[in-house]
């Protein structure tokens, strides 16, 4: 097991992306008077959908809860957390069960863009079917993975724009599914509040030493 000294950490290369990641913290207090425009919300989701997905499935969906009515609908089924109504927007992050039959459709723009030859599409679909067809646990695992990757991208994009964010798992999943009209193959993976902050938020909390979580093989 190797250790990394404090001196090495202090002299490690850095840039704006790394500084954004290392300065991010979970927000607790939002400016309840602030808002985000539709275009700002679309931009955050567009960035989120640049995250990786298995076989380019893009098996996710996002509901931007931002109106007073929708926030009031969500808050009671989200443990009555104040951030639901205080943040400019709360995303319901939805993962869709991995469905290999969608691979040709998902890859069609890739082929049209000249990135992938059409002959390779079956070489993606066939192994995807072998991995996911009749495998409900794998389908669900992939839904959660994809949604989480997308959420992470939104979190760091928000931070880079000076916005706070907080991923939340404190909600009634069945109620969210029903109240917001999710499809049978959709899972509400988490909520993500995003918006301008007000005073009182903590900086990023110290993490475990790298030596405690890293082994070299």
Short mmCIF file of C-alpha atoms in Angstrom, two decimals:
data_model
loop_
_atom_site.label_atom_id
_atom_site.label_comp_id
_atom_site.label_asym_id
_atom_site.label_seq_id
_atom_site.Cartn_x
_atom_site.Cartn_y
_atom_site.Cartn_z
CA UNK A 1 0.00 0.00 0.00
CA UNK A 2 1.46 3.32 -1.05
CA UNK A 3 0.99 6.59 0.76
CA UNK A 4 0.86 10.06 -0.78
CA UNK A 5 2.50 12.74 1.31
CA UNK A 6 0.93 16.10 2.03
CA UNK A 7 3.78 17.74 0.14
CA UNK A 8 2.99 15.68 -2.95
CA UNK A 9 -0.68 16.65 -2.74
CA UNK A 10 0.18 20.32 -2.36
CA UNK A 11 2.39 20.26 -5.45
CA UNK A 12 0.05 18.17 -7.57
CA UNK A 13 -0.99 19.72 -10.90
CA UNK A 14 -4.21 21.69 -10.82
CA UNK A 15 -6.51 23.50 -13.22
CA UNK A 16 -9.99 25.01 -13.23
CA UNK A 17 -11.71 21.63 -13.54
CA UNK A 18 -9.83 20.12 -10.60
CA UNK A 19 -10.41 23.23 -8.50
CA UNK A 20 -14.14 23.02 -9.25
CA UNK A 21 -14.26 19.38 -8.12
CA UNK A 22 -12.22 19.96 -4.97
CA UNK A 23 -14.24 23.02 -3.92
CA UNK A 24 -17.67 21.46 -4.37
CA UNK A 25 -19.75 20.82 -1.27
CA UNK A 26 -23.33 19.77 -0.63
CA UNK A 27 -25.46 22.89 -0.27
CA UNK A 28 -27.91 23.28 2.59
CA UNK A 29 -29.00 26.90 2.27
CA UNK A 30 -30.30 28.34 -0.99
CA UNK A 31 -31.40 31.82 -1.95
CA UNK A 32 -35.15 31.25 -2.11
CA UNK A 33 -35.65 34.46 -4.11
CA UNK A 34 -33.37 33.33 -6.95
CA UNK A 35 -34.37 31.49 -10.10
CA UNK A 36 -32.82 29.84 -13.13
CA UNK A 37 -34.06 30.40 -16.65
CA UNK A 38 -35.34 27.60 -18.87
CA UNK A 39 -32.17 27.93 -20.96
CA UNK A 40 -29.94 27.62 -17.87
CA UNK A 41 -31.80 24.47 -16.85
CA UNK A 42 -31.55 23.06 -20.37
CA UNK A 43 -27.82 23.77 -20.42
CA UNK A 44 -27.29 21.89 -17.15
CA UNK A 45 -29.18 18.87 -18.49
CA UNK A 46 -27.35 19.04 -21.83
CA UNK A 47 -24.06 18.89 -19.93
CA UNK A 48 -25.40 16.06 -17.78
CA UNK A 49 -26.23 14.01 -20.85
CA UNK A 50 -22.61 14.20 -22.00
CA UNK A 51 -21.80 11.66 -19.27
CA UNK A 52 -21.05 8.06 -20.29
CA UNK A 53 -23.66 5.33 -20.62
CA UNK A 54 -23.30 1.66 -21.44
CA UNK A 55 -23.59 0.97 -25.19
CA UNK A 56 -24.63 4.63 -25.62
CA UNK A 57 -28.05 3.73 -24.18
CA UNK A 58 -28.58 7.20 -22.66
CA UNK A 59 -31.12 5.58 -20.37
CA UNK A 60 -32.04 8.61 -18.29
CA UNK A 61 -34.59 11.38 -18.01
CA UNK A 62 -34.77 14.55 -15.94
CA UNK A 63 -37.78 16.39 -14.52
CA UNK A 64 -37.00 20.01 -13.56
CA UNK A 65 -39.27 20.86 -10.63
CA UNK A 66 -39.21 24.66 -10.52
CA UNK A 67 -42.73 26.11 -10.25
CA UNK A 68 -44.19 26.82 -6.78
CA UNK A 69 -46.97 24.33 -7.47
CA UNK A 70 -44.60 21.51 -8.48
CA UNK A 71 -42.28 22.25 -5.53
CA UNK A 72 -45.24 22.11 -3.15
CA UNK A 73 -46.20 18.78 -4.70
CA UNK A 74 -42.70 17.35 -4.26
CA UNK A 75 -41.71 18.64 -0.82
CA UNK A 76 -44.11 16.51 1.32
CA UNK A 77 -42.90 13.33 -0.39
CA UNK A 78 -39.25 14.39 -0.06
CA UNK A 79 -39.06 14.32 3.73
CA UNK A 80 -40.28 17.93 3.81
CA UNK A 81 -36.75 19.16 3.16
CA UNK A 82 -36.62 22.98 2.87
CA UNK A 83 -34.17 22.86 -0.05
CA UNK A 84 -36.92 21.43 -2.25
CA UNK A 85 -38.77 24.73 -2.18
CA UNK A 86 -35.79 27.05 -1.55
CA UNK A 87 -33.56 25.92 -4.42
CA UNK A 88 -34.18 27.38 -7.84
CA UNK A 89 -34.81 23.92 -9.27
CA UNK A 90 -34.96 20.35 -8.04
CA UNK A 91 -34.23 17.73 -10.66
CA UNK A 92 -35.91 14.36 -10.35
CA UNK A 93 -33.14 12.16 -11.74
CA UNK A 94 -34.66 9.21 -13.54
CA UNK A 95 -32.88 6.06 -14.66
CA UNK A 96 -34.53 3.90 -17.30
CA UNK A 97 -34.12 0.13 -17.20
CA UNK A 98 -31.43 -0.85 -19.70
CA UNK A 99 -33.12 -1.93 -22.93
CA UNK A 100 -30.77 -3.31 -25.58
CA UNK A 101 -33.45 -2.99 -28.28
CA UNK A 102 -32.88 0.78 -28.22
CA UNK A 103 -29.22 0.47 -29.27
CA UNK A 104 -29.81 0.89 -33.06
CA UNK A 105 -31.91 4.01 -32.45
CA UNK A 106 -29.35 5.48 -30.04
CA UNK A 107 -26.49 4.80 -32.43
CA UNK A 108 -28.25 6.16 -35.51
CA UNK A 109 -27.05 9.77 -34.93
CA UNK A 110 -23.55 8.41 -34.30
CA UNK A 111 -23.60 6.71 -37.68
CA UNK A 112 -25.07 9.79 -39.37
CA UNK A 113 -22.30 11.93 -37.87
CA UNK A 114 -19.70 9.65 -39.48
CA UNK A 115 -18.30 8.55 -36.12
CA UNK A 116 -19.28 4.88 -36.43
CA UNK A 117 -19.84 2.79 -39.58
CA UNK A 118 -23.33 1.29 -39.77
CA UNK A 119 -21.89 -2.23 -39.97
CA UNK A 120 -20.76 -1.96 -36.34
CA UNK A 121 -24.24 -1.35 -34.92
CA UNK A 122 -25.13 -5.07 -34.63
CA UNK A 123 -21.76 -5.63 -32.94
CA UNK A 124 -22.99 -3.33 -30.18
CA UNK A 125 -26.60 -4.52 -30.04
CA UNK A 126 -25.86 -8.25 -29.84
CA UNK A 127 -23.60 -8.10 -26.76
CA UNK A 128 -25.96 -5.57 -25.16
CA UNK A 129 -28.80 -8.04 -25.54
CA UNK A 130 -26.64 -10.77 -24.05
CA UNK A 131 -25.90 -8.54 -21.08
CA UNK A 132 -29.36 -7.12 -20.36
CA UNK A 133 -32.12 -9.23 -21.95
CA UNK A 134 -33.99 -11.15 -19.23
CA UNK A 135 -31.62 -9.73 -16.60
CA UNK A 136 -33.78 -7.41 -14.44
CA UNK A 137 -31.10 -6.76 -11.84
CA UNK A 138 -28.56 -5.75 -14.47
CA UNK A 139 -31.16 -3.56 -16.14
CA UNK A 140 -31.84 -1.80 -12.86
CA UNK A 141 -28.15 -1.50 -11.97
CA UNK A 142 -27.49 0.17 -15.30
CA UNK A 143 -30.38 2.59 -14.77
CA UNK A 144 -28.86 3.69 -11.46
CA UNK A 145 -25.35 3.91 -12.91
CA UNK A 146 -26.38 6.03 -15.88
CA UNK A 147 -28.48 8.39 -13.77
CA UNK A 148 -25.65 8.81 -11.28
CA UNK A 149 -23.09 9.63 -13.98
CA UNK A 150 -25.44 12.24 -15.41
CA UNK A 151 -26.09 13.73 -11.98
CA UNK A 152 -22.36 14.05 -11.28
CA UNK A 153 -21.86 16.00 -14.50
CA UNK A 154 -24.65 18.41 -13.55
CA UNK A 155 -23.22 18.84 -10.04
CA UNK A 156 -19.80 19.90 -11.26
CA UNK A 157 -21.22 22.04 -14.07
CA UNK A 158 -23.37 23.84 -11.51
CA UNK A 159 -20.36 24.43 -9.27
CA UNK A 160 -18.35 25.83 -12.18
CA UNK A 161 -21.18 28.32 -12.77
CA UNK A 162 -21.20 29.44 -9.13
CA UNK A 163 -24.31 27.46 -8.22
CA UNK A 164 -24.82 25.13 -5.28
CA UNK A 165 -26.24 21.63 -5.52
CA UNK A 166 -27.24 18.74 -3.29
CA UNK A 167 -28.02 15.16 -4.33
CA UNK A 168 -30.76 13.66 -2.14
CA UNK A 169 -32.04 10.16 -1.53
CA UNK A 170 -34.51 11.24 1.18
CA UNK A 171 -37.82 10.81 -0.64
CA UNK A 172 -40.69 8.38 -1.11
CA UNK A 173 -39.78 6.70 -4.38
CA UNK A 174 -43.22 5.21 -4.97
CA UNK A 175 -44.93 8.55 -4.36
CA UNK A 176 -42.53 10.39 -6.67
CA UNK A 177 -43.09 7.73 -9.32
CA UNK A 178 -46.86 8.17 -9.07
CA UNK A 179 -47.10 11.93 -8.55
CA UNK A 180 -44.80 12.81 -11.43
CA UNK A 181 -45.99 10.22 -13.92
CA UNK A 182 -42.92 8.06 -14.34
CA UNK A 183 -43.17 5.14 -16.76
CA UNK A 184 -43.12 1.53 -15.65
CA UNK A 185 -39.49 1.12 -16.74
CA UNK A 186 -38.33 4.29 -14.94
CA UNK A 187 -36.72 4.60 -11.50
CA UNK A 188 -36.46 7.84 -9.51
CA UNK A 189 -32.79 7.42 -8.60
CA UNK A 190 -32.29 10.66 -6.65
CA UNK A 191 -33.26 14.29 -6.38
CA UNK A 192 -30.80 17.08 -7.13
CA UNK A 193 -31.39 20.60 -5.87
CA UNK A 194 -29.56 23.36 -7.76
CA UNK A 195 -29.49 27.11 -7.35
CA UNK A 196 -27.77 30.25 -6.09
CA UNK A 197 -26.70 29.98 -2.46
CA UNK A 198 -27.17 32.14 0.60
CA UNK A 199 -24.79 32.47 3.52
CA UNK A 200 -24.15 29.67 5.99
CA UNK A 201 -23.09 26.77 3.80
CA UNK A 202 -20.09 24.66 4.81
CA UNK A 203 -17.00 24.18 2.66
CA UNK A 204 -16.17 20.70 1.42
CA UNK A 205 -15.71 18.32 4.34
CA UNK A 206 -12.32 16.55 4.71
CA UNK A 207 -12.16 13.13 3.11
CA UNK A 208 -10.47 9.92 4.20
CA UNK A 209 -6.75 9.75 3.40
CA UNK A 210 -5.95 8.33 -0.02
CA UNK A 211 -3.78 5.71 1.68
CA UNK A 212 -6.90 4.32 3.37
CA UNK A 213 -8.83 3.83 0.17
CA UNK A 214 -6.19 3.08 -2.51
CA UNK A 215 -4.29 -0.11 -3.22
CA UNK A 216 -1.91 -0.66 -6.11
CA UNK A 217 -2.03 -4.03 -7.87
#
